[in-house]
Tab-separated table of C-alpha atoms in Angstrom:
chain	number	residue	atom	x	y	z
A	1405	MET	CA	5.755	-69.183	56.929
A	1406	PRO	CA	8.575	-71.706	57.480
A	1407	PRO	CA	10.052	-71.957	60.956
A	1408	GLU	CA	13.483	-70.986	59.667
A	1409	GLY	CA	14.381	-68.535	56.903
A	1410	LYS	CA	12.369	-65.857	55.162
A	1411	SER	CA	8.784	-66.080	53.942
A	1412	ASP	CA	7.798	-66.392	50.265
A	1413	MET	CA	6.681	-62.725	50.276
A	1414	GLU	CA	10.112	-61.565	51.413
A	1415	ARG	CA	12.013	-63.922	49.092
A	1416	ILE	CA	10.215	-63.654	45.718
A	1417	GLY	CA	7.328	-61.232	46.416
A	1418	ILE	CA	4.358	-63.673	46.234
A	1419	PHE	CA	2.088	-65.071	48.934
A	1420	LYS	CA	3.014	-68.745	48.356
A	1421	GLU	CA	5.414	-70.421	45.987
A	1422	LEU	CA	3.887	-73.168	43.831
A	1423	GLY	CA	5.045	-76.739	44.248
A	1424	TYR	CA	7.122	-78.593	41.651
A	1425	ILE	CA	5.550	-81.283	39.426
A	1426	SER	CA	8.575	-83.556	39.049
A	1427	ILE	CA	10.364	-84.968	42.044
A	1428	GLY	CA	13.777	-86.645	41.856
A	1429	ASP	CA	14.233	-86.123	38.072
A	1430	LYS	CA	17.709	-85.668	36.706
A	1431	TYR	CA	18.620	-82.191	35.521
A	1432	THR	CA	19.970	-81.820	32.027
A	1433	PRO	CA	21.540	-78.489	31.101
A	1434	PHE	CA	20.458	-76.534	28.031
A	1435	ILE	CA	23.712	-77.325	26.236
A	1436	TYR	CA	22.961	-81.072	25.952
A	1437	ARG	CA	19.237	-80.718	25.174
A	1438	PRO	CA	18.257	-81.434	21.526
A	1439	PHE	CA	17.086	-78.411	19.508
A	1440	ASN	CA	15.350	-78.615	16.109
A	1441	ASP	CA	16.158	-82.254	15.322
A	1442	SER	CA	14.367	-82.192	11.969
A	1443	ALA	CA	16.843	-79.625	10.613
A	1444	TYR	CA	19.673	-82.145	10.266
A	1445	LYS	CA	17.747	-85.405	9.690
A	1446	ASN	CA	16.380	-86.844	6.412
A	1447	LYS	CA	16.319	-84.876	3.136
A	1448	GLN	CA	15.951	-81.103	3.120
A	1449	MET	CA	14.356	-78.736	0.559
A	1450	LEU	CA	16.999	-77.309	-1.787
A	1451	PRO	CA	16.026	-74.234	-3.839
A	1452	GLY	CA	17.157	-73.939	-7.449
A	1453	GLY	CA	18.730	-70.515	-7.075
A	1454	VAL	CA	17.735	-67.078	-8.303
A	1455	LYS	CA	17.010	-66.629	-12.023
A	1456	SER	CA	17.448	-63.326	-13.902
A	1457	LYS	CA	14.445	-61.771	-15.632
A	1458	SER	CA	14.361	-62.109	-19.471
A	1459	ALA	CA	11.906	-62.478	-22.363
A	1460	LEU	CA	11.638	-66.217	-21.737
A	1461	GLN	CA	9.377	-68.030	-19.297
A	1462	THR	CA	12.240	-68.941	-16.995
A	1463	GLY	CA	11.664	-67.739	-13.493
A	1464	TYR	CA	7.848	-68.049	-13.671
A	1465	PHE	CA	5.586	-70.800	-12.383
A	1466	ASP	CA	3.710	-71.262	-15.691
A	1467	THR	CA	5.470	-72.749	-18.712
A	1468	GLU	CA	3.473	-70.661	-21.219
A	1469	PHE	CA	2.482	-67.016	-21.242
A	1470	LYS	CA	-1.287	-66.794	-20.889
A	1471	ARG	CA	-3.118	-63.797	-22.303
A	1472	ILE	CA	-5.887	-62.059	-20.393
A	1473	PHE	CA	-8.296	-62.114	-23.381
A	1474	GLU	CA	-8.408	-64.985	-25.836
A	1475	ARG	CA	-9.655	-64.489	-29.449
A	1476	GLU	CA	-10.804	-60.917	-28.860
A	1477	ALA	CA	-11.822	-58.749	-31.902
A	1478	LEU	CA	-9.405	-56.194	-33.346
A	1479	THR	CA	-10.778	-52.640	-33.211
A	1480	ASP	CA	-9.419	-49.940	-35.538
A	1481	PRO	CA	-10.258	-46.417	-34.245
A	1482	VAL	CA	-9.583	-44.797	-37.660
A	1483	ARG	CA	-12.060	-47.099	-39.368
A	1484	ILE	CA	-14.711	-46.406	-36.742
A	1485	ALA	CA	-14.266	-42.639	-37.157
A	1486	ARG	CA	-14.690	-42.889	-40.931
A	1487	GLN	CA	-17.871	-44.965	-40.640
A	1488	TYR	CA	-19.367	-42.436	-38.235
A	1489	LYS	CA	-18.531	-39.595	-40.661
A	1490	ILE	CA	-20.281	-41.406	-43.550
A	1491	GLN	CA	-23.415	-41.975	-41.438
A	1492	GLN	CA	-23.588	-38.284	-40.535
A	1493	ALA	CA	-23.138	-37.244	-44.204
A	1494	LYS	CA	-26.184	-39.331	-45.257
A	1495	LYS	CA	-28.412	-37.118	-43.100
A	1496	ASN	CA	-27.751	-34.042	-45.321
A	1497	ILE	CA	-30.746	-33.167	-47.608
A	1498	GLY	CA	-28.860	-31.301	-50.390
A	1499	LYS	CA	-25.363	-30.419	-51.358
A	1500	ALA	CA	-22.856	-28.807	-49.062
A	1501	PHE	CA	-23.165	-25.030	-48.569
A	1502	LEU	CA	-20.693	-23.004	-50.611
A	1503	PRO	CA	-20.421	-19.188	-50.318
A	1504	SER	CA	-21.042	-17.165	-53.503
A	1505	ASN	CA	-17.829	-15.175	-53.407
A	1506	GLY	CA	-14.778	-15.115	-51.222
A	1507	GLU	CA	-14.158	-12.503	-48.591
A	1508	LYS	CA	-12.968	-9.076	-49.758
A	1509	LYS	CA	-9.924	-7.467	-48.229
A	1510	THR	CA	-9.593	-3.762	-47.457
A	1511	CYS	CA	-7.204	-1.664	-49.457
A	1512	GLY	CA	-6.182	0.807	-46.741
A	1513	MET	CA	-7.230	2.578	-43.585
A	1514	GLY	CA	-10.511	4.516	-43.820
A	1515	SER	CA	-11.885	2.615	-46.819
A	1516	TYR	CA	-15.253	0.843	-46.737
A	1517	TYR	CA	-14.474	-1.727	-49.445
A	1518	GLY	CA	-15.666	-5.186	-48.460
A	1519	THR	CA	-18.144	-4.009	-45.823
A	1520	ILE	CA	-21.875	-4.756	-45.832
A	1521	GLY	CA	-23.261	-1.307	-45.010
A	1522	GLY	CA	-20.924	0.923	-46.942
A	1523	PRO	CA	-19.818	4.402	-45.856
A	1524	ILE	CA	-21.572	6.086	-42.929
A	1525	GLN	CA	-22.687	9.696	-43.495
A	1526	ALA	CA	-22.343	10.706	-39.825
A	1527	MET	CA	-18.641	9.972	-39.989
A	1528	SER	CA	-18.012	12.135	-43.100
A	1529	THR	CA	-15.263	14.738	-43.096
A	1530	LEU	CA	-17.605	17.597	-44.043
A	1531	GLN	CA	-17.912	20.413	-41.486
A	1532	ILE	CA	-21.226	20.892	-39.694
A	1533	PRO	CA	-22.611	24.463	-39.906
A	1534	ARG	CA	-22.319	26.182	-36.535
A	1535	LYS	CA	-23.596	29.484	-35.023
A	1536	PRO	CA	-21.413	32.539	-35.426
A	1537	ASN	CA	-19.087	33.153	-32.492
A	1538	LYS	CA	-19.901	36.181	-30.341
A	1539	SER	CA	-17.345	37.867	-28.119
A	1540	ALA	CA	-18.003	37.992	-24.386
A	1541	GLY	CA	-17.383	41.751	-24.203
A	1542	LYS	CA	-15.130	43.856	-22.091
A	1543	ASN	CA	-14.764	43.524	-18.317
A	1544	PHE	CA	-16.459	46.043	-16.011
A	1545	TYR	CA	-14.398	48.822	-14.500
A	1546	THR	CA	-14.320	49.726	-10.767
A	1547	ASN	CA	-12.795	52.485	-8.720
A	1548	PRO	CA	-9.356	51.796	-7.282
A	1549	PRO	CA	-9.350	50.503	-3.699
A	1550	LYS	CA	-9.108	52.989	-0.886
A	1551	LYS	CA	-5.915	52.998	1.037
A	1552	GLY	CA	-6.032	52.531	4.763
A	1553	SER	CA	-5.659	49.925	7.570
A	1554	TYR	CA	-7.535	48.627	10.608
A	1555	GLY	CA	-9.163	51.509	12.503
A	1556	TYR	CA	-9.822	53.863	9.570
A	1557	PRO	CA	-13.535	54.400	8.832
A	1558	ASP	CA	-15.303	54.487	5.455
A	1559	ILE	CA	-12.841	52.307	3.525
A	1560	THR	CA	-15.182	49.373	2.722
A	1561	LEU	CA	-17.798	48.887	0.010
A	1562	SER	CA	-20.722	49.351	2.392
A	1563	LYS	CA	-21.473	52.477	4.327
A	1564	MET	CA	-20.269	53.101	7.828
A	1565	VAL	CA	-22.482	51.709	10.610
A	1566	SER	CA	-24.091	54.393	12.772
A	1567	TYR	CA	-23.489	54.395	16.527
A	1568	SER	CA	-26.185	52.944	18.803
A	1569	SER	CA	-25.971	53.093	22.589
A	1570	ASP	CA	-25.973	49.849	24.649
A	1571	PRO	CA	-26.458	50.268	28.421
A	1572	TYR	CA	-24.330	48.064	30.736
A	1573	ASP	CA	-27.210	46.476	32.732
A	1574	ARG	CA	-29.567	46.028	29.806
A	1575	ALA	CA	-29.876	42.223	30.164
A	1576	LYS	CA	-30.436	42.504	33.912
A	1577	GLU	CA	-33.177	45.118	33.488
A	1578	MET	CA	-34.945	43.045	30.810
A	1579	LEU	CA	-34.947	40.001	33.097
A	1580	LYS	CA	-36.303	42.112	35.930
A	1581	ARG	CA	-39.143	43.360	33.763
A	1582	GLU	CA	-40.071	39.843	32.733
A	1583	ILE	CA	-40.188	38.699	36.383
A	1584	MET	CA	-42.359	41.674	37.376
A	1585	SER	CA	-44.775	41.036	34.512
A	1586	HIS	CA	-44.978	37.377	35.479
A	1587	LYS	CA	-45.739	38.146	39.136
A	1588	SER	CA	-48.419	40.629	38.143
A	1589	MET	CA	-50.229	37.880	36.238
A	1590	LEU	CA	-50.334	35.556	39.303
A	1591	LYS	CA	-53.642	35.514	41.267
A	1592	GLY	CA	-52.469	33.829	44.493
A	1593	GLY	CA	-49.534	32.128	46.190
A	1594	ALA	CA	-47.797	28.967	45.111
A	1595	PHE	CA	-49.747	25.708	45.304
A	1596	ARG	CA	-48.486	23.523	48.178
A	1597	LEU	CA	-49.464	19.931	48.941
A	1598	ASN	CA	-49.864	18.538	52.454
A	1599	LEU	CA	-47.926	15.396	51.551
A	1600	HIS	CA	-44.523	16.296	52.851
A	1601	PRO	CA	-42.441	13.288	54.054
A	1602	ASN	CA	-42.753	12.318	57.733
A	1603	GLU	CA	-40.589	10.144	59.972
A	1604	CYS	CA	-43.457	7.726	60.734
A	1605	PHE	CA	-46.881	6.938	59.312
A	1606	ASP	CA	-48.559	7.933	62.631
A	1607	SER	CA	-47.530	10.420	65.244
A	1608	ASN	CA	-44.302	9.622	67.023
A	1609	PRO	CA	-45.199	8.150	70.490
A	1610	TYR	CA	-41.684	8.780	71.771
A	1611	LYS	CA	-41.714	12.474	70.996
A	1612	PHE	CA	-41.768	14.692	74.123
A	1613	ASP	CA	-43.191	18.180	73.526
A	1614	LYS	CA	-43.051	19.436	77.126
A	1615	PRO	CA	-40.055	21.557	78.073
A	1616	LEU	CA	-37.380	19.839	80.124
A	1617	PRO	CA	-36.694	20.936	83.706
A	1618	PRO	CA	-33.552	22.919	84.359
A	1619	PRO	CA	-30.461	20.727	84.917
A	1620	LYS	CA	-29.387	20.099	88.480
A	1621	LYS	CA	-26.241	21.723	89.569
A	1622	THR	CA	-23.761	19.319	91.107
A	1623	ASP	CA	-20.723	20.362	93.059
A	1624	GLY	CA	-17.970	19.130	90.843
A	1625	LYS	CA	-14.651	18.016	92.248
A	1626	LYS	CA	-11.816	20.353	91.821
A	1627	HIS	CA	-9.135	19.100	89.485
A	1628	PHE	CA	-5.590	20.019	90.155
A	1629	MET	CA	-3.633	21.181	87.198
A	1630	VAL	CA	-0.399	19.629	88.513
A	1631	PRO	CA	0.581	16.589	86.315
A	1632	PHE	CA	1.008	13.140	87.833
A	1633	LYS	CA	4.572	12.064	88.450
A	1634	PRO	CA	5.503	8.455	89.387
A	1635	SER	CA	7.552	7.823	92.513
A	1636	SER	CA	10.361	6.128	90.568
A	1637	PRO	CA	11.071	5.465	86.901
A	1638	SER	CA	9.976	2.177	85.300
A	1639	LYS	CA	12.302	-0.768	85.611
A	1640	LYS	CA	13.459	-2.891	82.692
A	1641	ASN	CA	12.841	-6.641	82.641
A	1642	GLY	CA	16.345	-8.052	82.797
A	1643	GLY	CA	15.419	-11.762	82.605
A	1644	MET	CA	13.532	-11.642	85.920
A	1645	LYS	CA	10.538	-9.966	87.572
A	1646	ALA	CA	12.344	-6.685	88.307
A	1647	GLY	CA	9.946	-4.444	86.371
A	1648	THR	CA	6.656	-5.994	87.597
A	1649	PHE	CA	4.387	-5.114	90.501
A	1650	ASP	CA	4.549	-8.587	92.082
A	1651	SER	CA	7.645	-10.539	92.979
A	1652	TYR	CA	8.667	-13.744	91.252
A	1653	PRO	CA	6.247	-16.582	92.324
A	1654	SER	CA	7.610	-19.298	94.567
A	1655	TYR	CA	8.016	-22.862	93.282
A	1656	SER	CA	5.202	-25.311	94.077
A	1657	ALA	CA	5.550	-29.064	93.540
A	1658	GLU	CA	3.090	-30.922	91.313
A	1659	PRO	CA	0.704	-32.939	93.555
A	1660	TYR	CA	-0.134	-35.467	90.848
A	1661	GLY	CA	2.368	-37.665	89.022
A	1662	THR	CA	2.764	-37.567	85.256
A	1663	LYS	CA	1.144	-40.364	83.277
A	1664	LYS	CA	3.413	-42.212	80.898
A	1665	THR	CA	1.934	-42.743	77.475
A	1666	LYS	CA	2.564	-45.873	75.455
A	1667	SER	CA	4.354	-45.435	72.178
A	1668	SER	CA	2.299	-46.096	69.048
A	1669	MET	CA	5.034	-48.367	67.616
A	1670	THR	CA	4.295	-51.241	70.027
A	1671	ASN	CA	1.265	-53.551	70.047
A	1672	LYS	CA	-0.717	-54.928	72.989
A	1673	GLU	CA	1.934	-57.526	73.755
A	1674	GLY	CA	4.626	-54.838	73.889
A	1675	LYS	CA	6.454	-55.941	70.744
A	1676	ILE	CA	7.640	-53.530	68.085
A	1677	PHE	CA	5.413	-53.397	64.978
A	1678	HIS	CA	7.191	-54.140	61.666
A	1679	PRO	CA	5.206	-53.198	58.508
A	1680	SER	CA	4.970	-55.642	55.615
A	1681	PRO	CA	7.645	-55.099	52.942
A	1682	GLY	CA	6.726	-53.657	49.551
A	1683	PRO	CA	6.330	-55.634	46.302
A	1684	LYS	CA	9.410	-57.487	45.083
A	1685	SER	CA	10.464	-58.732	41.679
A	1686	THR	CA	9.653	-62.314	40.710
A	1687	PRO	CA	11.898	-64.660	38.685
A	1688	VAL	CA	11.322	-64.294	34.913
A	1689	ARG	CA	12.392	-66.760	32.246
A	1690	SER	CA	14.595	-65.573	29.408
A	1691	ILE	CA	13.069	-64.759	25.983
A	1692	ILE	CA	15.674	-66.928	24.235
A	1693	SER	CA	14.610	-70.038	26.108
A	1694	LEU	CA	10.913	-69.340	25.413
A	1695	ASN	CA	11.523	-69.142	21.662
A	1696	ALA	CA	13.552	-72.349	21.797
A	1697	ASN	CA	10.737	-74.246	23.576
A	1698	LYS	CA	8.207	-73.087	20.999
């Protein structure tokens, strides 16, 4: 860090600025520096201009039009197809097949002229002999329905149902008979197991079977039925100790002095701590000058 001024970190944001290679050289501004000297010295390449496309060879690098295939054979697809047809015709043993007669056309709907099988007998218009038709006969006759409504007896097709008595406690008496017949068939009492659940596996050692002695009579204190009443009503705390049992405590001085703590912003020497500044931007060369140097 220099004795006077700011450090390199505070100025340009780096730990140490690099030294300069040249010392005492004269500075020439960018305006007077030469740029692309070869562009205006000696002869330059001059193009011939743009040529329009035509059927000639102008505008192409080659002077003559070169074909992809040289001296290739001419193939005629019609001639090839005819030769293939002649080769296939030589494979025939005899003459070509010719039908004896031409096809016959029908002369109307329902005619069998020109068919192979001729007329079919199953499709003839003659009637098939059938069995003579018999009438189903007359319907059966019944008596006219009896007039009446709900509650009138003997108006249906079946006979009237006879009355049969039904006692009120019939189901209860039948159940009672079944229970009595079941108990009469039993020979002894119900089977009982001696495996009822117990509190412990063994006998309870804390169980006391002896009767307890009679409780001792103690002369109880007599309670008065008169309710308790305070001597005076409760007092409200009005910012002091008015409503408490004890009076406000007296002031007592602190026997020990307070210890002053050092602030965390100072170091051992007592100077104020300044944190290091954050990162800063560094000088950047322009893109235009970089392209010019290249």
